[in-house]
Short mmCIF file of C-alpha atoms in Angstrom, two decimals:
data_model
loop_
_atom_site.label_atom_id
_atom_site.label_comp_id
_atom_site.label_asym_id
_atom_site.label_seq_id
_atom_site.Cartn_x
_atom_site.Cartn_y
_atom_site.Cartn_z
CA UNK G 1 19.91 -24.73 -2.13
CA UNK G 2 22.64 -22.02 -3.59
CA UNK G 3 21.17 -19.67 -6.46
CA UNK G 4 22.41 -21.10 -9.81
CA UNK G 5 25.11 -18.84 -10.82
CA UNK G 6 24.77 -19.71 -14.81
CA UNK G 7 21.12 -18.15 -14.14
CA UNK G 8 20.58 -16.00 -11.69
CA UNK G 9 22.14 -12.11 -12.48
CA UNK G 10 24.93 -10.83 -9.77
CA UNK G 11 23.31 -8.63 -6.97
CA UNK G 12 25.85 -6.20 -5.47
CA UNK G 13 24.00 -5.01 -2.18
CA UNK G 14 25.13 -1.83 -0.79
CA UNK G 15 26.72 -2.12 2.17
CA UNK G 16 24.34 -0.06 5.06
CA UNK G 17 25.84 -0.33 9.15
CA UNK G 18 23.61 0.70 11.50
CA UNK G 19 24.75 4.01 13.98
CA UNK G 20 25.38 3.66 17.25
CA UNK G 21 24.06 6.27 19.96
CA UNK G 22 25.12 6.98 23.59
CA UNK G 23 22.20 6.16 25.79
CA UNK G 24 20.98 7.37 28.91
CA UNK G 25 19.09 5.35 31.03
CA UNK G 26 16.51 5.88 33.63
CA UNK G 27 15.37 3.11 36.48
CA UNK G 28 12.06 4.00 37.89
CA UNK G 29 11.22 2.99 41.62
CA UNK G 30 8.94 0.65 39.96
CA UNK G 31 11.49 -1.25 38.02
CA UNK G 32 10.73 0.05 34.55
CA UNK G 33 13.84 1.24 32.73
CA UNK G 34 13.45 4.15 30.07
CA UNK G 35 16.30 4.29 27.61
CA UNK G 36 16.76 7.73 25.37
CA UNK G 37 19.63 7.93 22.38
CA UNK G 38 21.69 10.70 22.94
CA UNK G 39 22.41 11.94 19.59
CA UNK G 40 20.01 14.17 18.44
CA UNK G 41 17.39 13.66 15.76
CA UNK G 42 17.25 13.65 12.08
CA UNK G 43 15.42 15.52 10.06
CA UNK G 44 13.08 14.48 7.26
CA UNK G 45 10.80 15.98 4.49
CA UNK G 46 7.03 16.61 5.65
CA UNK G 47 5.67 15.79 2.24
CA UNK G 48 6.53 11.66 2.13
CA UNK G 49 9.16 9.51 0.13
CA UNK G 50 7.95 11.25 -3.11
CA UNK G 51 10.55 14.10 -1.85
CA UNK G 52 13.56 11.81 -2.49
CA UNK G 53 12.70 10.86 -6.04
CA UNK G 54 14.17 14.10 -7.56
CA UNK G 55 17.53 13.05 -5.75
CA UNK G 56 17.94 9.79 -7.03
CA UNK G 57 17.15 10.62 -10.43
CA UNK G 58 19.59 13.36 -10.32
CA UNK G 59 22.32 11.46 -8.71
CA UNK G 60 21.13 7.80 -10.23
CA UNK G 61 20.12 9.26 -13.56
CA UNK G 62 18.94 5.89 -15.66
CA UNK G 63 20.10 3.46 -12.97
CA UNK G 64 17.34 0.71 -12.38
CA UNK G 65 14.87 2.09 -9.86
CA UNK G 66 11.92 -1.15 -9.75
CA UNK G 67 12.27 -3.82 -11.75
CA UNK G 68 9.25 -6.89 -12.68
CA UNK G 69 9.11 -9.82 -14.47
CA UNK G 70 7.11 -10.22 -17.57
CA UNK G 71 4.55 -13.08 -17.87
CA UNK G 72 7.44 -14.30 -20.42
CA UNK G 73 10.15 -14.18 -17.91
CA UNK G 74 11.99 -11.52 -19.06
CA UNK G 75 12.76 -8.41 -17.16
CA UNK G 76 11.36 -5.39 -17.28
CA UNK G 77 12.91 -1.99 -15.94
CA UNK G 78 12.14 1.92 -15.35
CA UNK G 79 15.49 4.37 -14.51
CA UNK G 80 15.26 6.50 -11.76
CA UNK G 81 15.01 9.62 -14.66
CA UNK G 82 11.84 8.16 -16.38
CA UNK G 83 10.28 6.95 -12.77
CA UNK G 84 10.32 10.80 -11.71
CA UNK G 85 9.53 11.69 -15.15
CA UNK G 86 6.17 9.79 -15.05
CA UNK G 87 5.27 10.55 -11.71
CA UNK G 88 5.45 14.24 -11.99
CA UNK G 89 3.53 13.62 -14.87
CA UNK G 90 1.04 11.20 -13.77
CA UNK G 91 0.47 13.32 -9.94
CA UNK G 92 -0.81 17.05 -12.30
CA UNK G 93 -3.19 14.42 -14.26
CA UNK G 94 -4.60 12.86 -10.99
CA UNK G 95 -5.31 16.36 -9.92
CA UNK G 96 -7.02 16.73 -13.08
CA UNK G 97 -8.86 13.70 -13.29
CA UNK G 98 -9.92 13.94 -9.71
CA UNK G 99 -11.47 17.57 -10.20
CA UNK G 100 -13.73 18.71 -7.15
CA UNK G 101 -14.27 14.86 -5.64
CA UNK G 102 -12.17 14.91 -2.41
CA UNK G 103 -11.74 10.90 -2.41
CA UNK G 104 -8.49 8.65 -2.58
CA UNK G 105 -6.72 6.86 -4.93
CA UNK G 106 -8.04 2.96 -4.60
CA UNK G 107 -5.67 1.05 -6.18
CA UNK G 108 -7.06 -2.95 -6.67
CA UNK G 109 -4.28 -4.86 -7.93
CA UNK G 110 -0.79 -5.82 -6.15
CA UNK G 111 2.66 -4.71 -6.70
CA UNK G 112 4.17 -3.47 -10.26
CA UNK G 113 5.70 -0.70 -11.71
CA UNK G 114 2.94 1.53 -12.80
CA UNK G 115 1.59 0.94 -9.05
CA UNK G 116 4.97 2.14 -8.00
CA UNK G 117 4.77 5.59 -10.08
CA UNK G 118 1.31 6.09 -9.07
CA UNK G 119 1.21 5.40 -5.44
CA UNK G 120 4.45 8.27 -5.34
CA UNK G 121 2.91 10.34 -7.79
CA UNK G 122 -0.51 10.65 -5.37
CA UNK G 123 1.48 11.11 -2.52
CA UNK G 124 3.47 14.27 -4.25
CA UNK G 125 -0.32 15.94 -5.14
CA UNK G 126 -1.20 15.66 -1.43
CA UNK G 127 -4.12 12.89 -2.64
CA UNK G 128 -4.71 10.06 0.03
CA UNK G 129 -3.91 6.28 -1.44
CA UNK G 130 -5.90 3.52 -0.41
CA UNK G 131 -4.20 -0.25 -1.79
CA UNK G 132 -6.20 -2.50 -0.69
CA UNK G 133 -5.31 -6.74 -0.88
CA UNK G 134 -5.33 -8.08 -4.17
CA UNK G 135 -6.90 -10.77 -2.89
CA UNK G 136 -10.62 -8.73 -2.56
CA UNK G 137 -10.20 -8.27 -6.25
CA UNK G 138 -10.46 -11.72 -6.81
CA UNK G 139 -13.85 -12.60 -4.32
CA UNK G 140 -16.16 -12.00 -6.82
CA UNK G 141 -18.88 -11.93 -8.28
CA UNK G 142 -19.97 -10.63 -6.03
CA UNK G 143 -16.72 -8.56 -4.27
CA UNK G 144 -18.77 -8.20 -0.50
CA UNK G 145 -15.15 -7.44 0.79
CA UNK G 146 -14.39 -4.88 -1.84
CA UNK G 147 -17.62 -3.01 -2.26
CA UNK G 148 -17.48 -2.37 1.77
CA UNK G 149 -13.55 -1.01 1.60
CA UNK G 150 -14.84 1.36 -1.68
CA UNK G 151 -18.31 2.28 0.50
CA UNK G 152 -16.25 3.21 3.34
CA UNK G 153 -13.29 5.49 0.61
CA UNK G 154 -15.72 6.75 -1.72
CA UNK G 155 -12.46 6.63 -4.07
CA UNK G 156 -12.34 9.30 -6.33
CA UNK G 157 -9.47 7.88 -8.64
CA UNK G 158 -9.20 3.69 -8.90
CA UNK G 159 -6.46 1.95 -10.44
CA UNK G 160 -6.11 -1.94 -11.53
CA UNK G 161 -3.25 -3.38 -13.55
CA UNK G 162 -5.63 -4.51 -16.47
CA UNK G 163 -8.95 -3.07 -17.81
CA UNK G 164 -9.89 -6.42 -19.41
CA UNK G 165 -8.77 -8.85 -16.30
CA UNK G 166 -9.91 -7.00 -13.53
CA UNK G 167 -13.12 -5.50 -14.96
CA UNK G 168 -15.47 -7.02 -12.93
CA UNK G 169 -13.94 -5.58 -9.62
CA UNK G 170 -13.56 -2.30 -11.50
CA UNK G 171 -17.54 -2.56 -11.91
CA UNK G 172 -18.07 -3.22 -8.24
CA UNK G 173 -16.47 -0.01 -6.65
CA UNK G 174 -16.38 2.27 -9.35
CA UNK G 175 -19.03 4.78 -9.09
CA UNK G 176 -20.38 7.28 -11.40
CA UNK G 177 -17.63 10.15 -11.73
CA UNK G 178 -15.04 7.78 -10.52
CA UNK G 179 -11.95 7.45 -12.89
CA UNK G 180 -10.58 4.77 -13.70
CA UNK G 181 -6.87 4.31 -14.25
CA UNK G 182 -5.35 1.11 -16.02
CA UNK G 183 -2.28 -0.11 -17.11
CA UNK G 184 -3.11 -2.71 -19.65
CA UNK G 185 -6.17 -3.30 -21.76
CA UNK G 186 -8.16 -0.02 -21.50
CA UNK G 187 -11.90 -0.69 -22.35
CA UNK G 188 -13.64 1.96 -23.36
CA UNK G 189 -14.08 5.06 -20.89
CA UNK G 190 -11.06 4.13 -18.62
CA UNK G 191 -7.38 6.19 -18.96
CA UNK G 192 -4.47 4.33 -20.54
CA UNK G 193 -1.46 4.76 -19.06
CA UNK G 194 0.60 6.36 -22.00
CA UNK G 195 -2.13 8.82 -21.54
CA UNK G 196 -1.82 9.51 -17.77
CA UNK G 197 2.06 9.37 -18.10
CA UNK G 198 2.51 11.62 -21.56
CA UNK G 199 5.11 13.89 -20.90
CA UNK G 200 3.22 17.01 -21.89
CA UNK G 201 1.80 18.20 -19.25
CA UNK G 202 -0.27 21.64 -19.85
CA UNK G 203 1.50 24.57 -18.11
CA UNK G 204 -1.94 24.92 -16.00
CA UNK G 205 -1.63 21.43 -14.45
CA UNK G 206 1.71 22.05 -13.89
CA UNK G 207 0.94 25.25 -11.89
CA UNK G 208 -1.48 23.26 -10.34
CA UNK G 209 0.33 20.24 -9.25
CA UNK G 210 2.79 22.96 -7.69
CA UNK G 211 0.03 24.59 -5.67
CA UNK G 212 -1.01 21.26 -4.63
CA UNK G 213 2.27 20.52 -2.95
CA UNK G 214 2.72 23.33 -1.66
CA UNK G 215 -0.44 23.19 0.28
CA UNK G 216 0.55 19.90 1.95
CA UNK G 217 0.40 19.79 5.79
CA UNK G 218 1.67 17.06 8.21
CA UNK G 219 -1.31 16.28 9.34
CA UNK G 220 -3.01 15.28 5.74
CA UNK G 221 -3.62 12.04 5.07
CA UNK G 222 -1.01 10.38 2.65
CA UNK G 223 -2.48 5.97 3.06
CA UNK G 224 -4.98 4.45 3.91
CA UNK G 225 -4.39 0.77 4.59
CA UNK G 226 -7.01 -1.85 5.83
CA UNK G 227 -6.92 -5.05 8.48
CA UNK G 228 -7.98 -8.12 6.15
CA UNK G 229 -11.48 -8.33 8.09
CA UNK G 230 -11.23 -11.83 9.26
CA UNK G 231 -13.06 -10.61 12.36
CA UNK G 232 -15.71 -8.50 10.50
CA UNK G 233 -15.67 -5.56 7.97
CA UNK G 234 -12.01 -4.45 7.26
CA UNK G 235 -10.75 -1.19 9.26
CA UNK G 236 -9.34 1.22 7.61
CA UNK G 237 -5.74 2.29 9.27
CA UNK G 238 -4.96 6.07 8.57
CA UNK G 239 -1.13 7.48 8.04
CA UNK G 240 -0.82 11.13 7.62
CA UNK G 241 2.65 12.66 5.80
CA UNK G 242 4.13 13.43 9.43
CA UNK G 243 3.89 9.51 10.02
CA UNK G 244 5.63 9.35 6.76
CA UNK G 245 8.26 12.05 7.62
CA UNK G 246 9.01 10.28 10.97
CA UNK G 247 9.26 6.46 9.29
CA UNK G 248 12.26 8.19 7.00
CA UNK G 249 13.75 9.90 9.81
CA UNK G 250 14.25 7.07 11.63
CA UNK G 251 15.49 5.20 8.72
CA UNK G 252 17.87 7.90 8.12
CA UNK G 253 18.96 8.11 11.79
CA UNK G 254 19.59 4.42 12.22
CA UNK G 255 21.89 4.89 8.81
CA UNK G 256 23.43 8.08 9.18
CA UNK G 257 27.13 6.63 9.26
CA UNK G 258 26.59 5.00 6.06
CA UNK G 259 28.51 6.90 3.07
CA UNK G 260 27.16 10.40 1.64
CA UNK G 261 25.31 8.60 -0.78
CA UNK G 262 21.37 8.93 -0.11
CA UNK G 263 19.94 6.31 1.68
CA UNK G 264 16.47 7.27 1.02
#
C-alpha cells in the first residue's frame, strides 16, 4: 500500500550511481576466473567513521543528522553541529570515566540517538564498543546470556537508554568500578547524559582526548560484536579501525562518481 501523502513527511533521497571499473580477468587452468578492478584504490581515514563527523557538521551545519520517534509520536532530531558537539564532548569524559580499566564500552539497549553519539564518540578516543542485542537485556532475572557477554568484556564503561527501565540488566554486568552511562532516569550513582555531554570540557581532558587519538593504530580494536548464541555461549566477533578504514574505502570507491559532496 502507497505511504499516505497527508501523513507521511517528503523524503528527497540523494541520488548515489555506483562507478564503474575496467576489469582484468584471469582464467586459471583449473577453471577458476579471478577478476581485479583496474582503477586504483581509495583512500580512507585509519581512525573509523568518527573522522567524517567534523565534515558534515562543517558542510551540513544544523542539517538533521539521526532522527527518532518519541513514545508520543513526535519527532525528535540532533544537527550534524550539536552531534559532533556532543561527541567530542562525551569521547574526553569516557576517557575520564574509564581511568586506568582497559575494558569496552557495553552498550545494552538498541538503536537511538544518544547510542549514536556515544558509539562515535568511543570510537574517536580509541575505546573498543561492545553493543550487544537488546534482546539479552530483556532475559532476565536472571540475564545467563548477558552476564556471559559482560564476563567475557569485562566492560569498563556500560550504557542503557534508561536507569529506571533497564536497571536490573545494569545490576547483572555492572561490576564494581564499572560506570554506568544513561540516558533517561539516572538513579543514584550512574552519569546523566547532560552531564557526559556538557559542553565544558576541562582543557586537561581535552588534551587528553587529543593524545588519545593520536595514539590510535590500525590494528586497535574499534567493535566488538557477538553471534546470538543459539548454538552455545555467544562469540565475540572482533573489528579493528583498519577493518573500519577499508569498509569506507570501499564505500567511497563504489561512489566515487557521485557529486563532490561527501558521501561518508
Amino acid at each position: 500500500m502507497p505511504p499516505d501523502t497527508d501523513t507521511q513527511p517528503h523524503v528527497r533521497y540523494r541520488h548515489a550511481p555506483l562507478a564503474r571499473s575496467p576489469l582484468a580477468c584471469e582464467r586459471r587452468d583449473d577453471g577458476t576466473l579471478i577478476l581485479r578492478a583496474l582503477d586504483p584504490p581509495v583512500d580512507a581515514p585509519a581512525t573509523g567513521f568518527s573522522t567524517y563527523v567534523a565534515q558534515w557538521a562543517a558542510s551540513l551545519g544544523d542539517t538533521v543528522a539521526f532522527a527518532q520517534k518519541t513514545a508520543d509520536g513526535a519527532w525528535h532530531g540532533i544537527g550534524w553541529t550539536m552531534f559532533h558537539a556532543q561527541m567530542l564532548a562525551a569521547a574526553a569524559r569516557l576517557l575520564a570515566l574509564r581511568g586506568s580499566r582497559s575494558g569496552p564500552l557495553m552498550i545494552l539497549t538498541g538503536n537511538s540517538i544518544e547510542q549514536a553519539v556515544l558509539t562515535l564518540a568511543a570510537e574517536y578516543a580509541g575505546m573498543p564498543v561492545a553493543p550487544v542485542s537488546p534482546s539479552h537485556a530483556l532475559r532476565g532475572p536472571a540475564f545467563n546470556s548477558l552476564r556471559e557477554i559482560a564476563a567475557m568484556l569485562e566492560p569498563a564503561l556500560v550504557f542503557a537508554q534508561s536507569g529506571r527501565a533497564h536497571a536490573a540488566a545494569i545490576d547483572a554486568v555492572a561490576s564494581p568500578g564499572c560506570s554506568v552511562l544513561v540516558a533517561q532516569d539516572a538513579q543514584p550513582g550512574q552519569v546523566a547524559w547532560h552531564e557526559l555531554c556538557a559542553a565544558d570540557v576541562p582543557a586537561s581532558l581535552a588534551m587528553r582526548l587529543r593524545q588519545a587519538r593520536a595514539a590510535i593504530a590500525p590494528r586497535d580494536i574499534a567493535r566488538i560484536f557477538f553471534t546470538s548464541g543459539s548454538t552455545g555461549a555467544p562469540k565475540g566477533v572482533l573489528l579493528s579501525y583498519d577493518v573500519l578504514s577499508r569498509s569506507s574505502a570501499q564505500a567511497l570507491y563504489m561512489h566515487r562518481a557521485m557529486p563532490p559532496q561527501p558521501l561518508i
